[in-house]
Amino acid sequence: MDRRKSLKSIVFGGVAGGLALHGCKPGTDTEIAPEVVESSMVKWRTASENELVQELHDDQFFNKHEIETLTVLCDLILPSSETYKGASDANVVDFIEFMAKDIPDLQLDLRGGLMWLDHEANTQFNTNFDSLQENQQKEILDEIAYYDPETPQKERLFAVNFFSLVRNLTMTGFYTSKLGIEELGYKGNSPNVWDGVPQDVLDQHGVAYDEEWLAKCVDQSKRNDIAQWDDEGNLLT
C-alpha cells in the first residue's frame, strides 16, 4: 500500500470517521423549524440549521499566523502532485477552522500544537515553522508523526497527539470535499432537495404528476410532516 492509499484509509476509521460523521457540537439541543431556506448552496438545510452554520462561519478562531502554519502543515500531510490534488486544493484549513469552532474541545490542542511547532522550529533552526525549508519541517514532523512505544516520548506525547489530530482532520476534510469524493470515485447519495422525477423522464414514460400529489409529496416546507393515509391506501396529507 502506497502512502496515499494508507492516508486515505484513515478517513474511514477512528477519530477521522467520527469527525466526518459529526454534525453539530455534542449536547446542542436545537429545535429544527420545518421551513427550508431557499439557497442554491444550502437548499437542503432548514432555517435553524443555516443560522447555526452561519454563526460558526462568522466567528474566527485561528489568527493569520496560525492559518499560515496550519496551511503548511496540512500540505505536508497531503501534498498535491501531477496525479492528485492536495489539502489546500480542497480548502482543508477552512474545514479545520470550522471544526475547531463546532467542537471547542479541539481548540486547546490545535492552538497549543501550532505553538509547539514554532517553539521546536525556533529551538532547532531559529525561525518559525512556516519559514523553514521543507526538509527541516519534515525533520521536526518525523519525530512526532507516529507514536513509538519503544521510544521514551512522555515529553513529546502532546505533540504526537496533536499531529495525529491534524492528520485525521486533514484527511477527513479532504475526503469529504468534492475533490476528495471524486478521487474516491464515490457515486452514492449526496444532500439535495428532491423536486420530483425530472420532466424528461416523465415525458419518456408518458406520465405526469397530479397537482394534488405534487403539493403533498414534493413541497419541501412539509418535509417534517408525517404522512397520513386513509383505509383504502390514499394519501391524505
C-alpha positions as a printed Julia matrix, in Angstrom:
237×3 Matrix{Float64}:
   0.0    0.0     0.0
   1.46   3.38   -1.02
   1.42   6.44    1.22
  -1.62   7.99   -0.47
  -3.7    4.83   -0.05
  -2.52   4.44    3.53
  -3.55   8.0     4.37
  -6.83   7.53    2.54
  -7.75   4.66    4.85
  -7.52   6.98    7.87
 -10.69   8.79    6.9
 -12.74   5.63    7.27
 -11.86   4.83   10.88
 -11.07   6.13   14.32
 -11.21   9.82   15.03
 -11.49  10.77   11.38
 -14.6    8.67   10.93
 -16.17  10.25   13.97
 -15.36  13.75   12.78
 -16.63  13.07    9.29
 -19.99  11.99   10.68
 -20.16  14.69   13.35
 -22.78  17.3    12.59
 -23.03  19.84   15.41
 -21.46  20.17   18.82
 -22.47  17.39   21.17
 -25.14  18.39   23.62
 -26.64  21.04   21.36
 -30.42  20.76   21.58
 -31.85  22.93   18.83
 -35.44  22.68   17.67
 -35.39  22.48   13.89
 -38.0   24.57   12.13
 -39.68  22.87    9.18
 -39.2   25.71    6.7
 -36.3   25.42    4.29
 -34.09  28.38    3.36
 -34.17  28.92   -0.37
 -30.47  28.97   -1.19
 -28.75  27.2    -4.05
 -25.81  26.24   -1.82
 -27.64  25.08    1.32
 -31.05  24.29   -0.08
 -31.4   21.1     1.94
 -30.93  22.82    5.33
 -33.67  24.25    7.5
 -33.59  27.85    8.7
 -32.26  26.88   12.14
 -29.52  24.76   10.62
 -28.44  27.6     8.35
 -28.41  30.06   11.25
 -26.12  27.8    13.29
 -23.75  27.26   10.37
 -23.67  30.98    9.62
 -22.81  31.77   13.25
 -19.83  29.41   13.06
 -18.67  30.89    9.77
 -18.95  34.46   11.07
 -16.68  33.68   14.04
 -12.88  33.42   13.62
 -10.7   31.15   15.75
  -7.23  30.92   14.16
  -5.2   34.09   13.67
  -3.29  34.86   10.44
  -0.03  33.25   11.53
  -1.8   30.13   12.79
  -3.61  29.78    9.47
  -0.33  30.1     7.57
   1.35  27.49    9.79
  -1.62  25.13    9.56
  -1.68  25.5     5.78
   1.97  24.45    5.56
   1.36  21.53    7.9
  -1.71  20.25    6.04
   0.08  20.47    2.69
   2.96  18.45    4.12
   0.49  15.82    5.31
  -1.39  15.7     1.99
   0.62  17.38   -0.78
  -0.64  17.81   -4.33
   1.03  16.1    -7.28
   0.52  15.68  -11.0
  -1.89  12.86  -10.21
  -3.65  14.01   -7.05
  -4.97  17.19   -5.5
  -3.7   18.26   -2.09
  -5.03  19.7     1.16
  -5.04  23.33    0.0
  -6.9   22.43   -3.2
  -9.81  21.31   -1.02
  -9.55  24.23    1.45
  -8.84  21.82    4.3
  -7.72  24.63    6.63
 -11.18  26.21    6.32
 -12.65  22.85    7.34
 -10.37  22.63   10.38
 -11.25  26.21   11.32
 -14.94  25.28   11.18
 -14.44  22.1    13.21
 -12.47  23.98   15.87
 -15.46  26.27   16.37
 -18.03  23.49   16.13
 -16.13  21.33   18.68
 -14.47  23.74   21.14
 -12.71  20.85   22.89
 -10.33  20.75   19.89
  -9.2   24.33   20.28
  -6.62  23.95   23.05
  -4.89  21.01   21.36
  -4.83  22.72   17.95
  -3.58  26.09   19.15
  -1.11  24.51   21.59
   0.23  22.21   18.88
   0.86  25.07   16.49
   2.71  26.9    19.25
   4.77  23.75   19.87
   5.76  23.61   16.19
   7.05  27.19   16.32
   8.85  26.54   19.6
  10.56  23.46   18.17
  11.43  25.26   14.94
  12.95  28.19   16.81
  14.85  25.87   19.14
  16.37  23.91   16.28
  16.56  26.43   13.45
  15.98  29.9    14.95
  12.84  30.67   12.95
   9.14  29.81   12.86
   7.89  26.54   11.4
   6.3   28.07    8.31
   9.6   29.77    7.41
  11.69  26.59    7.43
  12.87  24.67    4.4
  10.67  21.66    3.64
  13.37  19.18    4.7
  13.66  20.98    8.04
   9.9   20.92    8.54
   9.82  17.19    7.82
  12.7   16.64   10.22
  10.53  18.02   13.03
   7.44  16.14   11.91
   9.25  12.82   11.57
   9.75  12.85   15.34
   6.01  13.15   16.06
   4.35  11.52   13.06
   3.75   8.22   14.85
   3.77   7.03   18.44
   6.67   4.68   19.1
   6.18   2.59   22.27
   9.88   1.65   22.19
  11.0    5.27   22.47
  10.5    7.35   25.63
   8.18  10.1    24.43
   6.46  11.37   27.54
   7.57  14.95   26.92
   6.5   14.71   23.24
   3.24  12.82   23.74
   1.22  16.04   23.36
   2.97  16.8    20.05
   2.37  13.23   18.81
  -1.33  13.5    19.64
  -1.51  16.96   18.04
  -0.04  15.7    14.79
  -2.41  12.72   14.8
  -5.37  15.07   15.31
  -4.35  17.37   12.45
  -3.64  14.4    10.18
  -7.12  12.99   10.88
  -8.76  16.37   10.33
  -6.81  16.87    7.11
  -7.89  13.52    5.7
 -11.47  13.96    6.86
 -11.63  17.46    5.39
 -10.18  16.37    2.07
 -12.13  13.15    1.55
 -15.45  14.72    2.47
 -14.86  17.56   -0.01
 -15.98  17.47   -3.64
 -12.39  16.83   -4.78
 -11.89  14.02   -2.28
 -15.18  12.32   -3.11
 -14.29  12.48   -6.8
 -10.89  10.93   -6.05
 -12.58   8.1    -4.15
 -14.95   7.58   -7.04
 -17.91   7.64   -4.68
 -21.2    7.68   -6.57
 -23.63   7.37   -3.67
 -26.09   9.74   -2.1
 -25.43  13.44   -1.73
 -27.58  16.03    0.04
 -30.05  17.87   -2.12
 -33.69  18.85   -2.36
 -35.84  16.39   -4.28
 -38.04  18.23   -6.74
 -39.67  15.12   -8.11
 -38.93  12.93  -11.13
 -37.33  15.04  -13.91
 -39.76  16.16  -16.6
 -37.85  14.43  -19.41
 -38.2   11.09  -17.59
 -41.92  11.65  -17.08
 -42.28  12.51  -20.79
 -40.33   9.41  -21.76
 -42.8    7.19  -19.93
 -45.87   9.18  -20.85
 -46.87  10.01  -17.29
 -47.42  13.19  -15.32
 -47.8   14.28  -11.74
 -51.19  15.02  -10.29
 -51.04  18.57   -8.9
 -52.52  17.38   -5.6
 -49.75  14.8    -5.21
 -47.08  17.36   -6.05
 -48.29  19.56   -3.21
 -48.28  16.61   -0.79
 -45.08  14.85   -1.81
 -42.64  17.43   -3.17
 -43.35  20.53   -1.08
 -40.12  20.87    0.97
 -41.79  23.02    3.64
 -43.7   19.88    4.65
 -40.7   17.56    4.79
 -41.04  17.09    8.57
 -44.76  16.27    8.37
 -45.79  12.66    8.91
 -47.85  11.29    6.03
 -51.44  10.29    6.75
 -53.25   7.6     4.75
 -56.88   6.52    4.66
 -58.09   2.91    5.0
 -58.0    2.48    1.22
 -54.34   3.48    0.92
 -54.92   7.02   -0.35
 -52.52   9.71    0.8
 -54.38  12.33    2.79
 -51.63  14.76    3.87
